[in-house]
XYZ file of C-alpha atoms in Angstrom:
778
model
C 27.875 -124.885 -118.003
C 26.704 -121.923 -115.997
C 24.807 -122.396 -112.740
C 21.144 -121.589 -112.746
C 20.232 -118.386 -110.994
C 18.462 -118.639 -107.670
C 14.695 -118.500 -107.737
C 13.229 -115.137 -106.874
C 11.334 -115.100 -103.562
C 7.553 -115.090 -103.734
C 5.991 -111.637 -103.832
C 5.096 -110.693 -100.220
C 1.574 -109.474 -99.472
C 0.612 -107.683 -96.254
C -2.971 -106.702 -95.443
C -3.863 -104.434 -92.521
C -7.322 -103.489 -91.284
C -7.377 -100.174 -89.444
C -9.930 -97.900 -87.810
C -10.341 -94.335 -86.619
C -12.608 -92.851 -83.958
C -14.724 -89.713 -83.895
C -12.404 -88.033 -81.394
C -9.304 -88.774 -83.517
C -10.534 -89.155 -87.119
C -7.080 -88.597 -88.609
C -5.244 -91.143 -86.435
C -5.761 -94.715 -87.675
C -4.973 -97.608 -85.356
C -4.537 -101.238 -86.318
C -7.274 -103.813 -85.748
C -5.622 -106.840 -87.357
C -2.979 -107.637 -89.940
C -1.801 -110.699 -91.844
C 1.072 -111.525 -94.161
C 1.028 -113.997 -97.006
C 2.871 -114.641 -100.249
C 1.432 -114.074 -103.708
C 1.623 -117.830 -104.205
C -0.715 -118.392 -101.229
C -3.266 -115.828 -102.460
C -3.371 -116.159 -106.256
C -6.687 -117.688 -107.276
C -8.106 -117.249 -103.776
C -9.967 -114.648 -101.777
C -9.341 -112.898 -98.473
C -12.500 -112.356 -96.460
C -12.539 -109.299 -94.212
C -15.081 -109.826 -91.492
C -16.202 -108.936 -88.004
C -17.306 -111.867 -85.875
C -19.728 -110.825 -83.111
C -18.204 -111.367 -79.693
C -21.397 -113.129 -78.590
C -22.029 -116.804 -79.327
C -23.894 -118.008 -82.407
C -27.313 -118.577 -80.839
C -27.021 -115.384 -78.810
C -26.100 -113.461 -81.950
C -28.982 -114.848 -83.983
C -31.496 -113.974 -81.279
C -30.097 -110.557 -80.364
C -31.302 -107.156 -81.377
C -29.096 -105.540 -83.969
C -28.324 -102.717 -81.547
C -27.014 -105.203 -79.010
C -24.304 -106.462 -81.377
C -21.694 -103.912 -80.412
C -18.464 -105.869 -79.975
C -16.686 -107.732 -82.771
C -13.482 -109.633 -83.447
C -11.876 -108.419 -86.716
C -10.896 -111.367 -88.899
C -8.803 -111.748 -92.054
C -9.123 -115.213 -93.569
C -8.089 -116.832 -96.830
C -10.902 -118.610 -98.661
C -9.301 -121.425 -100.645
C -11.992 -122.983 -102.800
C -9.403 -125.380 -104.209
C -9.596 -127.228 -100.902
C -5.981 -126.755 -99.846
C -5.535 -126.448 -96.090
C -3.383 -123.401 -95.370
C -3.284 -124.159 -91.651
C -2.714 -121.343 -89.195
C -1.601 -119.046 -92.003
C -5.144 -118.876 -93.334
C -6.652 -116.814 -90.496
C -5.633 -113.758 -88.486
C -7.868 -112.544 -85.642
C -7.494 -109.216 -83.861
C -8.559 -108.095 -80.426
C -12.224 -107.333 -79.890
C -13.261 -103.851 -81.012
C -16.504 -102.170 -79.947
C -18.571 -99.693 -81.915
C -17.444 -97.114 -79.337
C -13.848 -97.639 -80.442
C -12.724 -99.516 -77.329
C -10.233 -102.341 -77.780
C -10.786 -105.341 -75.518
C -8.097 -107.983 -75.024
C -6.789 -110.568 -72.572
C -3.273 -110.474 -71.197
C -1.118 -113.522 -70.562
C -2.833 -114.128 -67.202
C -6.334 -113.987 -68.654
C -7.083 -110.539 -67.243
C -9.329 -108.270 -69.326
C -7.753 -105.138 -70.797
C -9.769 -102.251 -72.219
C -7.637 -99.876 -74.272
C -4.555 -101.542 -72.739
C -5.732 -100.882 -69.170
C -6.718 -103.772 -66.856
C -10.366 -103.739 -65.796
C -11.031 -107.283 -64.516
C -9.138 -110.405 -63.482
C -11.029 -112.481 -66.050
C -13.893 -112.310 -68.532
C -16.053 -114.762 -66.594
C -17.880 -114.322 -63.266
C -15.526 -113.251 -60.490
C -17.159 -115.205 -57.663
C -17.493 -112.014 -55.580
C -21.040 -111.107 -56.635
C -22.748 -113.023 -53.742
C -21.154 -110.520 -51.336
C -23.162 -107.616 -52.805
C -25.902 -106.257 -50.540
C -26.596 -102.899 -52.259
C -25.453 -100.838 -55.258
C -24.906 -97.073 -55.435
C -25.816 -95.895 -58.948
C -24.946 -92.736 -60.863
C -26.530 -92.327 -64.334
C -24.848 -90.298 -67.085
C -27.257 -89.748 -69.994
C -25.412 -86.769 -71.511
C -24.829 -88.735 -74.742
C -28.134 -90.627 -74.781
C -28.863 -93.207 -76.168
C -25.260 -94.029 -75.281
C -25.243 -94.388 -71.527
C -22.718 -94.625 -68.722
C -23.369 -95.941 -65.253
C -21.147 -95.259 -62.262
C -21.635 -98.167 -59.841
C -20.339 -98.854 -56.353
C -21.546 -102.257 -55.088
C -21.366 -102.596 -51.298
C -21.416 -105.534 -48.913
C -23.598 -105.823 -45.816
C -21.112 -103.729 -43.836
C -21.088 -100.907 -46.401
C -17.633 -101.664 -47.804
C -17.138 -101.476 -51.577
C -16.976 -104.873 -53.300
C -13.884 -104.967 -55.496
C -12.736 -107.482 -58.097
C -16.017 -107.828 -60.035
C -16.031 -108.571 -63.781
C -18.320 -107.578 -66.633
C -20.081 -110.945 -66.343
C -21.188 -110.135 -62.769
C -23.569 -107.431 -64.011
C -26.792 -107.611 -66.052
C -28.581 -104.504 -67.350
C -32.080 -103.688 -68.578
C -33.062 -100.291 -69.935
C -36.817 -99.760 -70.122
C -37.228 -103.513 -69.482
C -35.080 -104.368 -72.515
C -31.927 -106.394 -71.918
C -28.895 -104.480 -73.185
C -25.325 -105.588 -73.707
C -22.761 -103.645 -71.733
C -19.031 -103.185 -71.408
C -16.917 -102.583 -68.345
C -14.962 -99.394 -68.910
C -13.360 -99.073 -65.490
C -13.113 -101.111 -62.290
C -11.400 -98.900 -59.743
C -11.775 -95.422 -58.276
C -8.074 -94.575 -58.328
C -7.868 -90.886 -59.258
C -6.698 -90.099 -62.781
C -5.434 -86.593 -63.330
C -4.868 -85.124 -66.782
C -2.644 -82.031 -67.119
C -3.334 -80.016 -70.270
C -0.688 -77.434 -71.082
C -1.103 -74.949 -73.923
C 1.968 -75.181 -76.183
C 1.478 -71.870 -78.031
C 4.480 -69.535 -78.034
C 2.574 -66.905 -76.022
C 2.681 -69.263 -73.013
C 5.305 -68.778 -70.269
C 8.045 -71.334 -70.679
C 7.443 -73.054 -67.325
C 3.831 -73.881 -68.263
C 4.393 -74.659 -71.911
C 3.590 -78.282 -72.849
C 5.813 -80.832 -71.135
C 8.188 -78.273 -69.614
C 10.388 -79.531 -66.754
C 8.405 -77.457 -64.268
C 5.130 -79.040 -65.438
C 6.672 -82.499 -65.200
C 7.912 -81.712 -61.683
C 4.409 -80.572 -60.713
C 2.940 -83.767 -62.201
C 5.406 -85.890 -60.237
C 4.557 -84.038 -57.019
C 0.822 -84.402 -57.623
C 1.272 -88.099 -58.447
C 2.956 -88.705 -55.093
C 0.214 -86.783 -53.315
C -2.579 -88.574 -55.201
C -1.106 -91.978 -54.417
C -1.542 -91.208 -50.757
C -5.248 -91.042 -51.606
C -5.138 -94.205 -53.733
C -2.000 -96.281 -54.479
C -2.873 -96.666 -58.190
C -3.437 -92.972 -58.929
C -2.268 -91.868 -62.382
C -1.086 -88.514 -63.705
C -0.644 -87.647 -67.406
C 0.708 -84.474 -69.030
C -0.471 -83.580 -72.537
C 0.324 -80.562 -74.690
C -2.440 -78.764 -76.566
C -3.020 -76.043 -79.119
C -5.106 -72.944 -78.461
C -8.287 -74.853 -79.371
C -9.172 -74.701 -75.692
C -12.804 -75.857 -75.677
C -12.061 -78.665 -78.103
C -9.268 -80.048 -75.937
C -11.418 -79.750 -72.817
C -14.163 -81.786 -74.487
C -11.628 -84.404 -75.583
C -10.403 -84.610 -71.997
C -13.976 -85.218 -70.824
C -14.148 -88.184 -73.205
C -11.168 -89.775 -71.471
C -11.185 -91.657 -68.189
C -9.842 -88.615 -66.275
C -11.309 -87.702 -62.890
C -9.750 -84.241 -62.823
C -8.438 -81.973 -65.608
C -5.824 -79.316 -64.877
C -5.583 -76.844 -67.767
C -2.750 -74.292 -67.886
C -3.423 -71.621 -70.530
C -3.058 -67.940 -71.311
C -6.656 -67.817 -72.546
C -5.900 -67.156 -76.211
C -8.810 -68.991 -77.783
C -9.010 -70.578 -81.216
C -12.282 -72.102 -82.373
C -15.862 -71.440 -81.408
C -17.691 -71.751 -78.121
C -19.314 -75.058 -77.148
C -22.945 -75.734 -77.994
C -25.686 -76.758 -75.599
C -24.961 -80.465 -76.143
C -21.253 -79.931 -75.446
C -22.000 -78.035 -72.239
C -24.270 -80.826 -71.018
C -21.506 -83.310 -71.795
C -18.894 -81.254 -69.936
C -21.195 -80.928 -66.935
C -21.339 -84.730 -66.657
C -17.572 -85.110 -67.050
C -14.574 -84.444 -64.816
C -14.142 -81.038 -63.120
C -11.397 -78.776 -64.476
C -8.925 -76.654 -62.557
C -8.236 -73.848 -65.077
C -5.039 -71.863 -64.459
C -4.444 -68.395 -65.885
C -0.689 -68.479 -66.469
C -0.573 -64.667 -66.988
C -2.079 -64.069 -63.505
C -4.740 -61.710 -64.919
C -7.837 -63.516 -63.696
C -9.202 -60.518 -61.753
C -8.859 -58.328 -64.843
C -10.340 -61.060 -67.055
C -13.435 -61.158 -64.833
C -14.114 -57.534 -65.673
C -14.326 -58.410 -69.358
C -16.904 -60.314 -71.341
C -15.892 -63.718 -72.647
C -13.786 -64.794 -69.665
C -12.792 -68.272 -70.892
C -11.138 -69.314 -67.608
C -14.287 -69.091 -65.486
C -16.414 -70.322 -68.385
C -14.459 -73.580 -68.655
C -14.385 -74.018 -64.884
C -18.117 -73.424 -64.493
C -18.981 -75.714 -67.411
C -17.246 -78.608 -65.643
C -18.101 -77.793 -62.039
C -14.465 -76.921 -61.398
C -12.411 -73.891 -60.381
C -10.310 -71.146 -61.981
C -7.204 -69.681 -60.384
C -4.166 -67.542 -61.144
C -0.791 -69.204 -61.507
C 1.177 -68.624 -58.246
C 3.868 -65.958 -58.076
C 7.439 -67.077 -58.502
C 6.353 -70.292 -60.239
C 5.607 -71.861 -56.850
C 3.555 -74.938 -57.737
C 2.470 -75.706 -54.139
C -0.866 -73.785 -54.331
C -1.802 -75.713 -57.499
C -0.997 -79.033 -55.822
C -3.060 -78.004 -52.786
C -6.061 -77.145 -54.975
C -5.786 -80.495 -56.754
C -5.639 -82.352 -53.442
C -8.703 -80.525 -52.145
C -10.715 -81.279 -55.273
C -9.718 -84.966 -55.256
C -10.648 -85.454 -51.592
C -14.119 -83.994 -52.114
C -14.839 -86.229 -55.115
C -17.164 -89.230 -54.846
C -15.743 -91.519 -57.526
C -17.714 -94.695 -58.387
C -15.808 -97.980 -58.296
C -17.061 -99.306 -61.659
C -18.074 -97.636 -64.917
C -20.355 -99.546 -67.306
C -21.267 -98.385 -70.801
C -24.271 -99.492 -72.855
C -26.619 -98.251 -75.571
C -30.341 -97.914 -74.941
C -32.308 -99.748 -77.629
C -35.447 -97.697 -77.084
C -34.567 -94.031 -77.603
C -37.916 -92.606 -76.477
C -37.767 -89.399 -74.395
C -39.389 -88.936 -71.000
C -39.007 -90.638 -67.644
C -36.940 -93.807 -67.990
C -35.305 -96.384 -65.805
C -32.366 -98.749 -65.860
C -32.237 -101.956 -63.830
C -28.899 -103.290 -62.609
C -28.633 -106.875 -61.386
C -25.545 -108.201 -59.619
C -25.556 -111.287 -57.416
C -28.931 -111.379 -55.643
C -29.333 -107.590 -55.737
C -31.519 -105.760 -58.243
C -31.193 -101.969 -58.216
C -33.301 -99.491 -60.201
C -32.225 -95.983 -61.184
C -34.378 -93.423 -62.967
C -33.351 -90.727 -65.413
C -35.097 -88.198 -67.657
C -34.553 -87.573 -71.361
C -35.869 -84.237 -72.627
C -35.820 -82.646 -76.067
C -32.513 -80.843 -75.500
C -29.708 -81.821 -77.906
C -27.120 -84.323 -76.746
C -23.586 -84.867 -77.885
C -22.656 -87.964 -79.854
C -20.531 -90.336 -77.805
C -17.151 -91.513 -79.039
C -17.635 -93.971 -81.921
C -15.749 -95.676 -84.688
C -15.518 -93.158 -87.516
C -14.003 -95.270 -90.294
C -12.671 -98.654 -91.308
C -9.615 -98.621 -93.562
C -7.508 -101.081 -95.502
C -3.811 -101.007 -96.244
C -2.648 -103.542 -98.836
C 1.049 -103.898 -99.591
C 2.027 -106.080 -102.553
C 5.772 -106.347 -103.011
C 6.408 -102.931 -101.479
C 3.626 -101.182 -103.414
C 1.072 -99.907 -100.881
C -2.586 -99.131 -101.544
C -4.849 -97.472 -98.965
C -8.620 -97.543 -99.051
C -11.461 -96.356 -96.833
C -13.582 -99.465 -96.411
C -16.427 -97.513 -94.800
C -17.057 -94.219 -93.030
C -15.139 -90.943 -92.804
C -12.537 -90.360 -95.538
C -10.596 -87.614 -93.767
C -12.376 -84.655 -95.343
C -14.583 -82.452 -93.156
C -16.323 -83.373 -89.921
C -17.353 -86.871 -88.946
C -21.128 -87.181 -89.391
C -23.722 -89.537 -87.970
C -23.983 -91.077 -91.429
C -20.296 -92.024 -91.298
C -20.874 -93.741 -87.951
C -23.957 -95.572 -89.235
C -22.071 -96.702 -92.336
C -19.289 -98.190 -90.215
C -21.857 -100.030 -88.084
C -23.481 -101.486 -91.179
C -20.114 -102.410 -92.675
C -19.317 -104.513 -89.614
C -22.473 -106.515 -90.342
C -21.731 -106.904 -94.062
C -19.422 -108.822 -96.378
C -16.020 -107.634 -97.622
C -13.689 -109.673 -99.773
C -10.550 -109.162 -101.846
C -10.118 -111.517 -104.778
C -6.550 -112.144 -105.936
C -5.402 -113.457 -109.290
C -2.113 -113.693 -111.134
C -2.875 -114.339 -114.770
C -6.636 -113.929 -115.341
C -8.233 -117.387 -115.206
C -10.408 -118.979 -117.844
C -14.184 -118.958 -117.362
C -14.117 -122.694 -116.673
C -11.798 -122.119 -113.700
C -14.052 -119.421 -112.283
C -17.129 -121.593 -112.731
C -15.352 -124.388 -110.914
C -14.690 -122.015 -107.997
C -18.337 -120.985 -107.841
C -19.402 -124.630 -107.887
C -16.994 -125.420 -105.063
C -18.447 -122.518 -103.073
C -21.930 -123.977 -103.490
C -20.813 -127.469 -102.558
C -19.112 -126.060 -99.455
C -22.523 -126.313 -97.806
C -22.302 -130.109 -97.747
C -21.269 -130.369 -94.093
C -24.126 -128.132 -93.032
C -26.558 -130.106 -95.197
C -25.571 -133.489 -93.843
C -25.548 -132.373 -90.212
C -28.993 -130.839 -90.309
C -30.674 -133.836 -91.958
C -29.062 -136.279 -89.511
C -31.684 -137.211 -86.869
C -28.905 -138.112 -84.438
C -27.165 -134.739 -84.698
C -26.992 -132.814 -81.439
C -27.549 -129.110 -80.989
C -23.806 -128.644 -80.497
C -23.073 -130.410 -83.783
C -25.585 -128.239 -85.600
C -24.106 -125.055 -84.197
C -20.607 -126.279 -85.057
C -21.722 -126.845 -88.642
C -23.135 -123.330 -88.862
C -20.025 -121.805 -87.310
C -17.805 -123.621 -89.798
C -18.852 -120.919 -92.233
C -20.434 -120.683 -95.653
C -18.159 -120.100 -98.648
C -19.272 -117.201 -100.829
C -18.062 -116.030 -104.232
C -19.925 -112.920 -105.456
C -20.835 -112.821 -109.117
C -19.563 -109.255 -109.487
C -16.175 -110.272 -108.097
C -15.962 -113.275 -110.415
C -16.781 -111.088 -113.396
C -13.990 -108.627 -112.583
C -11.525 -111.509 -112.187
C -12.288 -113.008 -115.578
C -10.347 -112.523 -118.771
C -10.999 -109.405 -120.814
C -10.420 -109.799 -124.520
C -7.791 -111.852 -126.332
C -4.653 -112.527 -124.326
C -2.481 -113.719 -127.189
C -2.173 -113.599 -130.972
C 0.302 -114.231 -133.734
C 2.514 -111.339 -132.738
C 1.665 -110.543 -129.103
C 1.176 -112.053 -125.673
C -0.414 -110.539 -122.562
C 0.667 -111.042 -118.969
C -0.217 -109.394 -115.676
C 2.541 -107.942 -113.527
C 2.010 -108.204 -109.782
C -1.376 -109.406 -108.542
C -4.813 -108.414 -109.732
C -6.689 -107.486 -106.551
C -10.403 -106.650 -106.568
C -12.165 -105.428 -103.420
C -15.847 -106.291 -103.049
C -18.080 -104.796 -100.342
C -21.777 -105.264 -99.611
C -23.410 -103.904 -96.477
C -26.389 -101.949 -95.129
C -26.198 -98.469 -93.644
C -27.730 -98.748 -90.199
C -30.663 -96.498 -89.433
C -31.321 -95.808 -93.128
C -32.935 -97.386 -96.163
C -29.646 -97.815 -98.036
C -27.753 -100.926 -98.991
C -24.297 -100.321 -100.478
C -22.430 -102.526 -102.934
C -19.169 -101.674 -104.625
C -16.297 -103.208 -106.552
C -12.901 -101.538 -106.375
C -10.002 -102.422 -108.689
C -6.947 -101.974 -106.476
C -3.815 -100.721 -108.296
C -1.605 -103.663 -107.298
C -0.980 -105.063 -110.779
C -0.879 -103.935 -114.356
C -1.392 -105.431 -117.763
C 1.811 -105.930 -119.773
C 1.865 -106.715 -123.505
C 4.785 -108.398 -125.255
C 5.042 -107.273 -128.881
C 7.692 -105.806 -131.182
C 5.279 -102.987 -132.040
C 5.470 -100.335 -129.301
C 2.304 -98.541 -130.411
C 0.400 -101.837 -130.453
C 1.678 -102.666 -126.940
C 0.316 -99.437 -125.555
C -2.993 -99.654 -127.406
C -3.583 -103.266 -126.362
C -2.764 -102.546 -122.695
C -5.066 -99.541 -122.797
C -7.932 -101.500 -124.345
C -7.649 -104.479 -121.965
C -7.513 -102.308 -118.850
C -10.394 -100.210 -120.167
C -12.483 -103.394 -120.529
C -12.393 -103.841 -116.741
C -13.753 -100.342 -116.229
C -16.497 -100.969 -118.788
C -17.413 -104.142 -116.914
C -17.924 -101.978 -113.814
C -20.198 -99.721 -115.819
C -22.338 -102.739 -116.747
C -22.496 -103.986 -113.150
C -23.053 -100.787 -111.194
C -25.189 -97.704 -111.437
C -22.208 -95.491 -110.497
C -18.938 -95.942 -112.344
C -16.209 -93.790 -113.793
C -17.274 -94.659 -117.323
C -20.863 -93.709 -116.588
C -20.045 -90.443 -114.818
C -17.595 -89.253 -117.493
C -19.520 -90.442 -120.512
C -19.894 -87.578 -123.024
C -17.857 -85.091 -120.960
C -14.781 -83.263 -122.225
C -11.684 -83.992 -120.153
C -8.885 -81.806 -118.816
C -5.446 -82.921 -117.689
C -4.883 -81.949 -114.059
C -1.580 -81.013 -112.498
C -0.513 -80.807 -108.893
C -2.846 -77.883 -108.167
C -5.990 -79.509 -109.502
C -8.512 -76.982 -110.807
C -7.007 -73.982 -109.015
C -5.804 -72.362 -112.258
C -7.966 -74.257 -114.746
C -11.208 -73.285 -113.004
C -10.485 -70.389 -110.613
C -14.230 -69.835 -110.204
C -14.798 -73.295 -108.719
C -16.068 -72.871 -105.106
C -13.491 -73.306 -102.352
C -15.267 -76.363 -100.961
C -15.039 -78.071 -104.364
C -11.389 -77.071 -104.741
C -10.706 -78.594 -101.316
C -12.533 -81.793 -102.262
C -10.493 -82.160 -105.454
C -7.230 -81.572 -103.591
C -8.241 -84.159 -100.979
C -9.038 -86.715 -103.687
C -5.750 -86.145 -105.490
C -3.781 -86.351 -102.236
C -5.317 -89.783 -101.617
C -4.359 -90.953 -105.111
C -0.862 -89.506 -105.322
C 1.003 -92.288 -103.395
C -0.261 -94.942 -105.824
C -0.296 -92.743 -108.926
C 2.616 -90.242 -108.858
C 2.173 -87.200 -111.110
C 5.496 -87.944 -112.780
C 4.130 -91.259 -114.123
C 0.395 -90.590 -114.464
C -2.016 -88.503 -116.514
C -4.908 -87.264 -114.340
C -7.891 -86.769 -116.683
C -10.894 -85.084 -115.059
C -14.112 -83.580 -116.440
C -13.701 -79.996 -117.549
C -15.202 -77.645 -114.992
C -14.783 -80.133 -112.114
C -18.524 -80.622 -111.696
C -18.196 -84.413 -111.279
C -15.484 -85.876 -109.051
C -14.358 -88.845 -111.110
C -11.178 -89.341 -113.145
C -9.336 -91.515 -115.588
C -5.751 -92.181 -114.540
C -3.456 -93.313 -117.353
C 0.018 -94.726 -116.704
C 2.406 -92.865 -118.996
C 4.675 -95.853 -119.538
C 2.327 -98.843 -119.788
C -0.853 -97.005 -120.959
C -2.915 -98.897 -118.351
C -6.040 -96.914 -117.499
C -7.831 -96.873 -114.137
C -11.101 -95.194 -113.312
C -11.599 -93.649 -109.868
C -14.624 -92.259 -108.073
C -14.916 -89.402 -105.588
C -13.927 -91.663 -102.678
C -10.635 -92.571 -104.441
C -11.836 -96.115 -105.109
C -11.198 -97.613 -108.504
C -14.487 -99.234 -109.394
C -18.233 -98.939 -109.317
C -20.820 -98.654 -106.582
C -24.502 -98.465 -105.953
C -26.648 -97.647 -102.960
C -29.886 -99.544 -103.274
C -32.803 -98.331 -101.252
C -34.920 -100.502 -99.024
C -38.668 -100.071 -98.656
C -38.702 -98.579 -95.160
C -36.228 -97.244 -92.658
C -34.409 -99.708 -90.432
C -34.260 -98.929 -86.752
C -32.358 -100.413 -83.877
C -35.740 -100.656 -82.172
C -36.605 -103.580 -84.439
C -35.732 -107.011 -83.168
C -33.195 -108.864 -85.257
C -35.826 -111.202 -86.656
C -38.096 -108.484 -88.035
C -35.188 -106.260 -89.089
C -33.311 -108.806 -91.133
C -36.497 -110.149 -92.712
C -37.483 -106.633 -93.723
C -33.991 -105.874 -94.962
C -33.699 -109.042 -97.023
C -37.220 -108.918 -98.441
C -36.989 -105.311 -99.509
C -33.467 -105.764 -100.855
C -34.686 -108.603 -103.031
C -37.540 -106.471 -104.342
C -35.085 -103.688 -105.138
C -32.796 -106.003 -107.057
C -30.194 -106.372 -104.309
C -30.766 -110.112 -104.328
C -28.819 -110.191 -107.556
C -25.553 -109.786 -105.662
C -23.894 -111.305 -102.654
C -25.316 -108.601 -100.408
C -28.784 -109.899 -101.135
C -27.513 -113.435 -100.739
C -26.077 -112.779 -97.293
C -29.199 -110.899 -96.238
C -31.324 -113.769 -97.508
C -29.290 -116.108 -95.333
C -29.865 -113.854 -92.333
C -33.572 -113.740 -93.096
C -33.694 -117.520 -93.240
C -32.102 -117.681 -89.810
C -34.597 -115.171 -88.454
C -37.660 -116.930 -89.857
C -36.618 -120.318 -88.539
C -35.638 -118.944 -85.165
C -39.040 -117.289 -84.835
C -40.649 -120.719 -85.243
C -38.055 -122.196 -82.920
C -38.894 -119.692 -80.187
C -42.555 -120.620 -80.498
C -41.795 -124.329 -80.254
C -39.587 -123.861 -77.210
C -42.129 -121.647 -75.467
C -44.889 -124.223 -76.013
C -42.656 -127.016 -74.735
C -41.913 -125.063 -71.576
C -45.592 -124.356 -70.979
C -46.451 -128.044 -71.368
C -43.375 -129.101 -69.355
C -42.465 -131.260 -72.323
C -38.823 -130.889 -73.308
C -39.087 -133.661 -75.867
C -40.484 -131.334 -78.500
C -37.563 -128.930 -78.506
C -35.004 -130.973 -80.428
C -37.305 -131.885 -83.371
C -38.420 -128.271 -83.646
C -34.825 -127.117 -83.591
C -33.807 -129.641 -86.216
C -36.638 -128.605 -88.507
C -35.843 -124.930 -88.055
C -32.149 -125.390 -88.764
C -32.837 -127.623 -91.740
C -35.012 -124.866 -93.142
C -32.200 -122.388 -92.587
C -29.760 -124.525 -94.546
C -32.189 -124.936 -97.399
C -32.834 -121.201 -97.566
C -29.077 -120.612 -97.574
C -28.714 -122.843 -100.626
C -31.693 -121.220 -102.287
C -30.379 -117.705 -101.840
C -26.900 -118.533 -103.044
C -28.242 -120.432 -106.046
C -30.497 -117.559 -107.077
C -28.113 -114.777 -106.113
C -24.704 -115.554 -107.529
C -24.187 -114.331 -111.078
C -27.711 -112.969 -111.491
C -26.566 -109.368 -111.906
C -23.120 -110.071 -113.253
C -24.837 -112.312 -115.766
C -25.176 -109.371 -118.114
C -21.524 -110.062 -118.828
C -21.160 -113.701 -117.751
C -24.358 -114.943 -119.354
C -22.874 -118.358 -119.907
C -22.480 -118.790 -116.162
C -26.194 -118.242 -115.558
C -27.045 -120.897 -118.102
C -24.502 -123.288 -116.645
C -25.696 -122.966 -113.087
C -29.379 -123.177 -113.912
C -28.747 -126.923 -114.349
C -27.537 -127.476 -110.784
C -30.880 -128.602 -109.333
C -29.889 -132.267 -109.252
C -26.758 -131.927 -107.102
C -27.064 -134.244 -104.096
C -25.937 -131.702 -101.525
C -28.837 -129.442 -102.502
C -31.505 -132.029 -103.214
C -30.992 -133.945 -99.975
C -32.405 -131.164 -97.839
C -35.625 -130.375 -99.569
C -36.691 -133.852 -100.613
C -37.088 -132.700 -104.203
C -34.993 -131.750 -107.193
C -35.334 -127.996 -106.923
C -33.188 -126.043 -104.462
C -36.019 -123.527 -104.171
C -38.441 -126.048 -102.661
C -37.678 -125.624 -98.954
C -39.615 -127.061 -95.981
C -41.919 -124.876 -93.867
């Protein structure tokens, strides 16, 4: 007898959530990652979410614009009830919409972008010492604001050791959330050294002479402050661009060594205003021709110095760095650097005379500033959210929201990222496609997952803490579109064939608003992590069957979404593209279109190598959508212009959303209009309906609490709260019941019929007092 072979290890799955910022749109950084096995994920879903850093009640009552810090979360939703323990959830450090990463070190100290800013996140205990506050307002990127603060005690000494919790801000009498960006006035000096070959060797990039100068300046600066920092960074000849990037950093002084060879355009009015508010620059002409340069037009040395309130100088003769160090020391000693830097976003963006109120301890300080019609530069923001999914060594990359790497980052990209952090994202995983009965069972389990919330809210003895705990436990969701794409397509076996899936079927679902617009985006994306395999002695039949079954998934997308590959390419003749896209097939195609096609194909190439894939695109290249056919297996995948394999739609809402709206009015408007536009047919409408239910009940709750305070009668608060929360739970059930499968029902019609009989389930009936889940109190 021969020994049985060892079992193969489970297929490993790694999921990473990444982001980019507007100042570095091509440099992703990791927000959170998790690793599982295929066995842990098959038949389950991974939810990709962003939990607001604020507490539940604070979040529900906040303005949308005040929700600016989130914890990225990856969590496995196991509707089969199995407890996966700690493996089920991965939580990353807090990320803000400005792209700042906030974390705690092992001592509990707060780190912002890996730099310590406070001993703890809570109150420091030093605030009672504050007697006055010096305030400096930077509105160069309004409505994104920065405040330079120096709190002083009764003797005039600066009060150190304060935390973010020691400060409270109001802008135009509206409370705004804020972040602590810096908590010391130690000088930070940034050396920029042009690395172009025209530069003298001693000033080029991180040359030994530049490093020696940096070390000398560091020693000198630390005599001014013991925690002074000096950094050397090489640059290209894009001089103005690098100077602006330096102004976005935490530098107090920029030293720029360059020969003046300029690449790129001059800064605009908004850039100049931004530079004026930033650190001064000491600009060094390494060719020692400053006097001659001043006799010419376009003297970039003086222009950069004047834009920042700095100085320009010639490099010293004989490479003597002492004059440069002396100039740096003089500039540092004349600086008035605030002790703390706070950042916030004004919720009311009206121009004119404005004021900000700063409260710390018993002191309340007011500072005024003026916003005119002049353009302002956009502050640093998150530019994109990205996913990297690795299944058994096969990696798939997707842009979840925002900038895709082509062209400049726009305000729309930033707004899309903001909306995506308030939306729902989920990846469904399957091995072999499940039967409809299994999928229906999962949907039923998702609905019954509300039981804990139901029972808590109808319990008269339940405390506020118990109610909040029940809400925070989460609501399971299974979108109808996702379920449809996970279901079986066609016959999976016959007399002479059998179908199996290799790898894992992974379907990405996203539903989110675009902030500041009337758009609501939904999409389904078939990720190329698995393929359909057919076992049959007939090779031609194997290929045809695999082609037909994989095509069925793409046709399902066409039925679910207004934009799909099948819909865009319907009736068009197709051309097979090679490595150069349309360059030789359509030489008359505009350069911008050629670039867009090349960018799309570069995104697809890692997952679909040219050697193994036919790229079929519409002749003429007028529509950026393609069929990709695997040469060996004949599996077909449809892709859209954003490289996603699926369908999408951007539903429009009745009127424009604004961060000026309070959360209650905004989410009610968003949900109501989305339902009218048909968005309620998917999970996006469901989740917005849930948010609307919270808002409506909280509005009544606020009224009840206010009346109780006026009457000095606290006894009325708890009943009002209980009634409001019970109404929320009922509306949650109602929205899920009406939302799931409604749109996908064009394909899964049986599911709609099945779930229309669910009105008698105890967990739903118990809340409303009747048999219909749509009969909610209030």
